[in-house]
mmCIF file of C-alpha atoms in Angstrom:
data_model
loop_
_atom_site.group_PDB
_atom_site.id
_atom_site.type_symbol
_atom_site.label_atom_id
_atom_site.label_comp_id
_atom_site.label_asym_id
_atom_site.label_seq_id
_atom_site.Cartn_x
_atom_site.Cartn_y
_atom_site.Cartn_z
ATOM 1 C CA MET A 1 -125.867 22.238 -22.632
ATOM 2 C CA VAL A 2 -125.269 25.548 -20.847
ATOM 3 C CA ILE A 3 -123.856 28.546 -22.721
ATOM 4 C CA ALA A 4 -123.053 31.969 -21.221
ATOM 5 C CA ALA A 5 -122.209 35.178 -23.087
ATOM 6 C CA ASN A 6 -122.261 38.946 -22.609
ATOM 7 C CA SER A 7 -124.010 39.878 -25.877
ATOM 8 C CA ARG A 8 -126.418 38.448 -28.422
ATOM 9 C CA ARG A 9 -123.719 38.120 -31.086
ATOM 10 C CA GLN A 10 -121.354 36.313 -28.755
ATOM 11 C CA LEU A 11 -124.153 34.053 -27.537
ATOM 12 C CA LYS A 12 -125.043 33.049 -31.084
ATOM 13 C CA PHE A 13 -121.409 32.460 -32.032
ATOM 14 C CA VAL A 14 -120.622 30.275 -29.015
ATOM 15 C CA GLY A 15 -123.926 28.408 -29.262
ATOM 16 C CA CYS A 16 -123.625 27.617 -32.968
ATOM 17 C CA ARG A 17 -120.054 26.392 -32.506
ATOM 18 C CA ALA A 18 -121.046 24.111 -29.618
ATOM 19 C CA LEU A 19 -124.039 22.743 -31.532
ATOM 20 C CA LYS A 20 -121.840 22.063 -34.564
ATOM 21 C CA ILE A 21 -119.436 20.030 -32.424
ATOM 22 C CA LEU A 22 -122.390 18.125 -30.937
ATOM 23 C CA ASN A 23 -123.854 17.419 -34.372
ATOM 24 C CA ASN A 24 -120.506 16.114 -35.693
ATOM 25 C CA TRP A 25 -120.119 13.834 -32.693
ATOM 26 C CA THR A 26 -123.637 12.370 -32.985
ATOM 27 C CA THR A 27 -123.223 11.846 -36.734
ATOM 28 C CA SER A 28 -119.905 10.037 -36.320
ATOM 29 C CA HIS A 29 -121.489 7.715 -33.723
ATOM 30 C CA SER A 30 -124.656 7.100 -35.800
ATOM 31 C CA LEU A 31 -126.862 8.823 -33.233
ATOM 32 C CA SER A 32 -129.771 11.217 -33.689
ATOM 33 C CA ILE A 33 -131.275 13.854 -31.381
ATOM 34 C CA SER A 34 -135.029 14.339 -31.120
ATOM 35 C CA MET A 35 -135.799 17.900 -32.203
ATOM 36 C CA GLU A 36 -139.197 17.754 -30.488
ATOM 37 C CA LYS A 37 -137.485 17.452 -27.111
ATOM 38 C CA THR A 38 -134.662 19.883 -27.863
ATOM 39 C CA LYS A 39 -135.488 23.420 -26.708
ATOM 40 C CA VAL A 40 -133.673 26.676 -26.009
ATOM 41 C CA LEU A 41 -134.268 28.574 -22.779
ATOM 42 C CA LEU A 42 -132.799 32.069 -22.569
ATOM 43 C CA MET A 43 -132.114 33.328 -19.044
ATOM 44 C CA PHE A 44 -131.345 36.997 -18.529
ATOM 45 C CA LYS A 45 -129.470 38.510 -15.637
ATOM 46 C CA THR A 46 -130.577 42.098 -16.312
ATOM 47 C CA ALA A 47 -132.383 43.353 -19.432
ATOM 48 C CA LYS A 48 -133.931 40.998 -21.984
ATOM 49 C CA LEU A 49 -132.830 40.749 -25.610
ATOM 50 C CA LYS A 50 -134.988 42.510 -28.178
ATOM 51 C CA ARG A 51 -134.503 39.643 -30.603
ATOM 52 C CA SER A 52 -133.660 36.058 -29.717
ATOM 53 C CA PRO A 53 -130.653 34.459 -31.451
ATOM 54 C CA TYR A 54 -131.191 31.720 -34.032
ATOM 55 C CA PHE A 55 -129.942 28.226 -33.187
ATOM 56 C CA SER A 56 -130.032 25.130 -35.361
ATOM 57 C CA LEU A 57 -128.875 21.538 -35.048
ATOM 58 C CA GLY A 58 -128.193 19.577 -38.221
ATOM 59 C CA GLY A 59 -130.109 22.111 -40.306
ATOM 60 C CA ASN A 60 -133.189 21.986 -38.030
ATOM 61 C CA ARG A 61 -134.121 25.063 -36.060
ATOM 62 C CA ILE A 62 -134.336 24.726 -32.287
ATOM 63 C CA SER A 63 -137.450 26.372 -30.908
ATOM 64 C CA SER A 64 -137.200 28.778 -27.984
ATOM 65 C CA VAL A 65 -139.353 28.434 -24.852
ATOM 66 C CA LYS A 66 -139.912 30.519 -21.725
ATOM 67 C CA VAL A 67 -140.321 27.564 -19.365
ATOM 68 C CA LEU A 68 -138.322 24.326 -19.487
ATOM 69 C CA LYS A 69 -138.666 21.200 -17.347
ATOM 70 C CA ILE A 70 -135.483 19.229 -16.787
ATOM 71 C CA LEU A 71 -134.677 16.575 -14.168
ATOM 72 C CA GLY A 72 -137.864 17.325 -12.245
ATOM 73 C CA LEU A 73 -137.307 21.100 -12.070
ATOM 74 C CA THR A 74 -139.461 23.604 -13.955
ATOM 75 C CA ILE A 75 -137.102 26.445 -14.872
ATOM 76 C CA ASP A 76 -138.323 29.802 -16.185
ATOM 77 C CA SER A 77 -136.315 32.470 -17.958
ATOM 78 C CA ASN A 78 -136.242 34.789 -14.913
ATOM 79 C CA LEU A 79 -135.433 32.059 -12.349
ATOM 80 C CA THR A 80 -138.358 33.073 -10.134
ATOM 81 C CA TRP A 81 -139.385 29.403 -9.621
ATOM 82 C CA VAL A 82 -143.040 30.382 -9.655
ATOM 83 C CA HIS A 83 -143.763 27.871 -12.435
ATOM 84 C CA HIS A 84 -142.000 25.183 -10.447
ATOM 85 C CA ALA A 85 -144.196 25.911 -7.404
ATOM 86 C CA ARG A 86 -147.327 25.766 -9.581
ATOM 87 C CA THR A 87 -146.209 22.440 -11.029
ATOM 88 C CA LEU A 88 -145.722 21.074 -7.509
ATOM 89 C CA SER A 89 -149.162 22.355 -6.519
ATOM 90 C CA ARG A 90 -150.904 20.545 -9.398
ATOM 91 C CA LEU A 91 -148.907 17.354 -8.828
ATOM 92 C CA LEU A 92 -149.534 17.115 -5.084
ATOM 93 C CA HIS A 93 -153.213 18.016 -5.322
ATOM 94 C CA ASP A 94 -153.664 15.228 -7.882
ATOM 95 C CA LEU A 95 -151.825 12.755 -5.656
ATOM 96 C CA ALA A 96 -153.910 13.767 -2.640
ATOM 97 C CA PHE A 97 -157.138 13.376 -4.649
ATOM 98 C CA LYS A 98 -156.115 9.874 -5.754
ATOM 99 C CA LEU A 99 -155.249 8.939 -2.173
ATOM 100 C CA LEU A 100 -158.588 10.187 -0.886
ATOM 101 C CA SER A 101 -160.521 8.521 -3.714
ATOM 102 C CA ILE A 102 -158.983 5.144 -2.855
ATOM 103 C CA SER A 103 -159.884 5.471 0.842
ATOM 104 C CA ARG A 104 -163.500 6.509 0.254
ATOM 105 C CA THR A 105 -164.667 2.899 0.450
ATOM 106 C CA GLY A 106 -163.776 2.921 4.146
ATOM 107 C CA TRP A 107 -163.834 5.683 6.698
ATOM 108 C CA GLY A 108 -161.287 7.797 4.883
ATOM 109 C CA VAL A 109 -157.732 8.677 5.815
ATOM 110 C CA SER A 110 -157.187 9.533 9.466
ATOM 111 C CA GLY A 111 -155.554 12.802 10.435
ATOM 112 C CA GLN A 112 -152.382 11.118 11.695
ATOM 113 C CA ASN A 113 -152.035 9.075 8.500
ATOM 114 C CA MET A 114 -152.532 12.179 6.364
ATOM 115 C CA LYS A 115 -149.824 14.006 8.322
ATOM 116 C CA THR A 116 -147.475 11.034 7.954
ATOM 117 C CA TRP A 117 -148.168 10.875 4.226
ATOM 118 C CA TYR A 118 -147.435 14.575 3.893
ATOM 119 C CA LEU A 119 -144.137 14.402 5.821
ATOM 120 C CA THR A 120 -142.873 11.273 4.067
ATOM 121 C CA VAL A 121 -144.147 11.879 0.522
ATOM 122 C CA ALA A 122 -145.474 15.372 -0.190
ATOM 123 C CA GLU A 123 -142.831 17.329 1.722
ATOM 124 C CA ARG A 124 -140.029 15.242 0.180
ATOM 125 C CA ILE A 125 -141.393 16.086 -3.280
ATOM 126 C CA ILE A 126 -141.463 19.794 -2.442
ATOM 127 C CA VAL A 127 -137.900 19.957 -1.096
ATOM 128 C CA TYR A 128 -136.467 18.008 -4.045
ATOM 129 C CA ALA A 129 -133.303 19.790 -5.301
ATOM 130 C CA ALA A 130 -133.814 22.544 -2.704
ATOM 131 C CA PRO A 131 -130.130 23.641 -2.786
ATOM 132 C CA VAL A 132 -130.635 24.613 -6.435
ATOM 133 C CA TRP A 133 -133.789 26.710 -6.233
ATOM 134 C CA ALA A 134 -134.705 27.412 -2.582
ATOM 135 C CA TYR A 135 -131.887 29.848 -1.827
ATOM 136 C CA LYS A 136 -134.030 32.886 -2.631
ATOM 137 C CA LEU A 137 -137.832 32.617 -2.691
ATOM 138 C CA ASN A 138 -140.107 35.522 -3.510
ATOM 139 C CA SER A 139 -143.426 36.135 -1.774
ATOM 140 C CA HIS A 140 -145.467 34.732 -4.683
ATOM 141 C CA THR A 141 -143.637 31.401 -4.629
ATOM 142 C CA ILE A 142 -143.958 31.161 -0.840
ATOM 143 C CA ARG A 143 -147.729 31.763 -1.042
ATOM 144 C CA ILE A 144 -148.131 28.909 -3.536
ATOM 145 C CA LEU A 145 -146.073 26.531 -1.407
ATOM 146 C CA ARG A 146 -147.895 27.556 1.761
ATOM 147 C CA SER A 147 -151.234 26.842 0.066
ATOM 148 C CA ILE A 148 -150.049 23.282 -0.644
ATOM 149 C CA GLN A 149 -149.013 22.782 2.969
ATOM 150 C CA ARG A 150 -152.213 24.391 4.277
ATOM 151 C CA SER A 151 -154.437 21.974 2.328
ATOM 152 C CA PHE A 152 -152.696 18.952 3.873
ATOM 153 C CA ALA A 153 -152.774 20.533 7.333
ATOM 154 C CA ILE A 154 -156.545 21.085 7.054
ATOM 155 C CA ARG A 155 -157.082 17.465 6.045
ATOM 156 C CA SER A 156 -154.933 16.169 8.890
ATOM 157 C CA THR A 157 -156.627 18.327 11.574
ATOM 158 C CA ARG A 158 -160.176 18.316 10.133
ATOM 159 C CA ALA A 159 -160.203 22.086 10.642
ATOM 160 C CA ASN A 160 -162.506 24.557 8.935
ATOM 161 C CA ARG A 161 -161.298 25.902 5.599
ATOM 162 C CA HIS A 162 -161.547 29.463 6.885
ATOM 163 C CA VAL A 163 -158.792 28.842 9.458
ATOM 164 C CA SER A 164 -155.632 30.781 8.673
ATOM 165 C CA ALA A 165 -152.483 29.031 7.461
ATOM 166 C CA ASP A 166 -150.469 29.913 10.574
ATOM 167 C CA ALA A 167 -153.172 28.613 12.914
ATOM 168 C CA VAL A 168 -153.741 25.326 11.101
ATOM 169 C CA LEU A 169 -150.006 24.669 10.889
ATOM 170 C CA GLN A 170 -149.805 25.099 14.659
ATOM 171 C CA LEU A 171 -152.694 22.660 15.127
ATOM 172 C CA ALA A 172 -151.094 20.111 12.797
ATOM 173 C CA GLY A 173 -147.640 20.527 14.310
ATOM 174 C CA LEU A 174 -145.996 21.319 10.970
ATOM 175 C CA VAL A 175 -143.047 23.614 10.335
ATOM 176 C CA PRO A 176 -143.701 26.330 7.691
ATOM 177 C CA ILE A 177 -142.523 25.077 4.340
ATOM 178 C CA GLU A 178 -140.229 28.039 3.680
ATOM 179 C CA LEU A 179 -138.248 27.174 6.829
ATOM 180 C CA VAL A 180 -138.055 23.523 5.787
ATOM 181 C CA LEU A 181 -136.750 24.565 2.374
ATOM 182 C CA TYR A 182 -134.194 26.885 3.953
ATOM 183 C CA LYS A 183 -132.968 24.046 6.161
ATOM 184 C CA GLU A 184 -132.688 21.698 3.168
ATOM 185 C CA TYR A 185 -130.828 24.386 1.252
ATOM 186 C CA ILE A 186 -128.277 24.780 4.053
ATOM 187 C CA LEU A 187 -127.750 21.051 4.594
ATOM 188 C CA GLY A 188 -127.619 20.287 0.882
ATOM 189 C CA SER A 189 -125.133 23.059 0.216
ATOM 190 C CA LEU A 190 -122.833 21.910 3.017
ATOM 191 C CA PHE A 191 -123.053 18.132 2.653
ATOM 192 C CA ARG A 192 -123.692 17.612 -1.074
ATOM 193 C CA LEU A 193 -122.504 20.684 -2.938
ATOM 194 C CA LYS A 194 -119.590 21.220 -0.502
ATOM 195 C CA SER A 195 -120.078 24.992 -0.694
ATOM 196 C CA GLN A 196 -120.175 27.799 1.856
ATOM 197 C CA VAL A 197 -123.476 29.021 3.300
ATOM 198 C CA THR A 198 -124.257 32.341 4.981
ATOM 199 C CA VAL A 199 -126.726 32.139 7.890
ATOM 200 C CA ASN A 200 -127.493 35.241 9.968
ATOM 201 C CA ASN A 201 -124.438 37.044 8.559
ATOM 202 C CA MET A 202 -122.200 34.113 9.524
ATOM 203 C CA VAL A 203 -120.374 32.047 6.917
ATOM 204 C CA TYR A 204 -120.297 28.274 7.379
ATOM 205 C CA SER A 205 -118.040 26.006 5.341
ATOM 206 C CA PRO A 206 -118.077 22.200 4.967
ATOM 207 C CA SER A 207 -114.856 21.994 6.991
ATOM 208 C CA MET A 208 -116.687 23.372 10.054
ATOM 209 C CA VAL A 209 -119.235 20.532 10.265
ATOM 210 C CA ASP A 210 -119.079 16.747 10.532
ATOM 211 C CA LEU A 211 -119.990 15.335 7.148
ATOM 212 C CA PRO A 212 -122.061 12.138 7.151
ATOM 213 C CA GLU A 213 -119.904 9.058 6.869
ATOM 214 C CA SER A 214 -120.226 7.052 3.675
ATOM 215 C CA ARG A 215 -121.707 3.566 4.014
ATOM 216 C CA TRP A 216 -118.792 2.264 1.938
ATOM 217 C CA PHE A 217 -116.125 3.598 4.292
ATOM 218 C CA ILE A 218 -115.078 0.013 5.139
ATOM 219 C CA ALA A 219 -115.154 -2.666 2.461
ATOM 220 C CA PRO A 220 -117.008 -5.871 3.427
ATOM 221 C CA TYR A 221 -113.876 -8.021 3.191
ATOM 222 C CA GLU A 222 -112.071 -5.624 5.578
ATOM 223 C CA PHE A 223 -114.796 -5.695 8.232
ATOM 224 C CA THR A 224 -113.096 -7.881 10.825
ATOM 225 C CA VAL A 225 -114.039 -8.755 14.374
ATOM 226 C CA LEU A 226 -111.811 -5.988 15.726
ATOM 227 C CA LYS A 227 -113.971 -3.389 13.960
ATOM 228 C CA ARG A 228 -117.118 -4.494 15.773
ATOM 229 C CA ILE A 229 -118.394 -3.973 19.308
ATOM 230 C CA ILE A 230 -120.377 -6.789 20.907
ATOM 231 C CA LEU A 231 -122.371 -6.109 24.048
ATOM 232 C CA GLU A 232 -123.444 -9.110 26.094
ATOM 233 C CA ASN A 233 -125.182 -9.320 29.462
ATOM 234 C CA GLN A 234 -122.966 -10.839 32.111
ATOM 235 C CA ASP A 235 -122.587 -10.888 35.879
ATOM 236 C CA LEU A 236 -120.040 -8.329 37.024
ATOM 237 C CA PRO A 237 -117.497 -9.317 39.681
ATOM 238 C CA VAL A 238 -116.897 -7.292 42.807
ATOM 239 C CA ASN A 239 -113.839 -5.536 41.372
ATOM 240 C CA TYR A 240 -115.414 -4.867 38.005
ATOM 241 C CA LEU A 241 -113.842 -2.550 35.429
ATOM 242 C CA SER A 242 -115.495 0.703 34.265
ATOM 243 C CA TYR A 243 -114.578 2.453 31.029
ATOM 244 C CA PHE A 244 -115.112 6.164 30.412
ATOM 245 C CA THR A 245 -114.554 7.581 26.930
ATOM 246 C CA ASN A 246 -114.490 11.111 25.593
ATOM 247 C CA GLY A 247 -113.947 12.821 22.261
ATOM 248 C CA SER A 248 -113.720 16.481 21.355
ATOM 249 C CA LYS A 249 -113.373 18.506 18.181
ATOM 250 C CA SER A 250 -112.373 22.166 18.252
ATOM 251 C CA GLU A 251 -110.252 24.680 16.398
ATOM 252 C CA ASP A 252 -107.152 23.331 18.157
ATOM 253 C CA GLY A 253 -107.650 19.846 16.748
ATOM 254 C CA VAL A 254 -109.430 16.531 17.198
ATOM 255 C CA GLY A 255 -108.722 14.220 20.112
ATOM 256 C CA SER A 256 -109.983 11.115 21.835
ATOM 257 C CA ALA A 257 -109.277 9.583 25.232
ATOM 258 C CA PHE A 258 -110.461 7.006 27.754
ATOM 259 C CA CYS A 259 -109.693 5.833 31.261
ATOM 260 C CA VAL A 260 -110.219 2.536 33.088
ATOM 261 C CA PHE A 261 -111.427 2.255 36.678
ATOM 262 C CA ARG A 262 -111.347 -0.803 38.899
ATOM 263 C CA ALA A 263 -114.067 -0.026 41.378
ATOM 264 C CA ASP A 264 -113.165 3.591 42.328
ATOM 265 C CA LEU A 265 -109.458 3.424 41.405
ATOM 266 C CA CYS A 266 -108.129 4.670 38.038
ATOM 267 C CA ILE A 267 -105.714 2.036 36.733
ATOM 268 C CA HIS A 268 -105.149 3.115 33.109
ATOM 269 C CA THR A 269 -105.491 6.237 30.894
ATOM 270 C CA TRP A 270 -105.009 6.783 27.166
ATOM 271 C CA LYS A 271 -105.290 9.764 24.819
ATOM 272 C CA PHE A 272 -104.652 10.251 21.131
ATOM 273 C CA LYS A 273 -104.837 13.045 18.556
ATOM 274 C CA LEU A 274 -106.688 12.357 15.305
ATOM 275 C CA LYS A 275 -106.851 14.039 11.930
ATOM 276 C CA ASN A 276 -109.332 16.858 11.395
ATOM 277 C CA HIS A 277 -111.661 14.884 9.104
ATOM 278 C CA ASN A 278 -112.720 12.486 11.887
ATOM 279 C CA THR A 279 -116.300 12.660 13.196
ATOM 280 C CA PHE A 280 -117.696 12.429 16.714
ATOM 281 C CA SER A 281 -118.776 8.832 16.122
ATOM 282 C CA ARG A 282 -115.187 7.814 15.425
ATOM 283 C CA LEU A 283 -114.015 9.713 18.490
ATOM 284 C CA ARG A 284 -116.368 7.698 20.669
ATOM 285 C CA LEU A 285 -115.602 4.306 19.105
ATOM 286 C CA LEU A 286 -111.826 4.582 18.803
ATOM 287 C CA PRO A 287 -111.116 4.099 22.559
ATOM 288 C CA PHE A 288 -112.980 0.777 22.506
ATOM 289 C CA TYR A 289 -110.958 -0.345 19.507
ATOM 290 C CA ARG A 290 -107.630 0.728 21.030
ATOM 291 C CA HIS A 291 -108.350 -1.001 24.305
#
């Protein structure tokens, strides 16, 4: 439950009213809420409150905390995300220790395997929910995240621990984690959140990029032979046919075209204008379907 207000009195009034509605609903449905897991996190945009408001649910007081973990994110009252970076550091160091302890019976984990494990597991854990928290990182958070990446880079390159972070990342061939997070923030904002993103003083909107096509775009029962392309090796005759396709997407619109050549002679042309939501993949495949 998220509640916003401009003053302590208004915050208490809105919060108590919302909690009363929640309590009535749970009581009418014979449900109960665990008070041990129910916490209050106050987030301040400017100055902090001198005294926290009192909240209760069903006559039980809800305790207030400064750090709250929800859906894998560790949120603090100031939204600095330092606690979240520290949580990631402890988690990934424990996972790396368990991985190394399992491989001690052999010759250990090779550098290439450690790099692969970092890119496929550790880095994916770090960038989880990046569009929510990676839009603005302070220097302290970046240092913690860089220390995580540096430890994996040292293990993958077998470098000395006194090597700097920039040098060992170059040796391991890894992109700095703050750049990876910034990339995930941009892609997640455009493709998932469907919101605008400002990059180098330029504003990008979801309508300016090709969104990934859903795997359920065509239902299985509608997937007929005409929607497939089958390529088979065959001997071409002397006067064989050649097909050339093209598709373009610009501010003027979206179009697709193709032409047919018999040897060096053009015998047929076709062009068509599509709707703006079409992607480049559809522009390339449509001529085959039309022909």
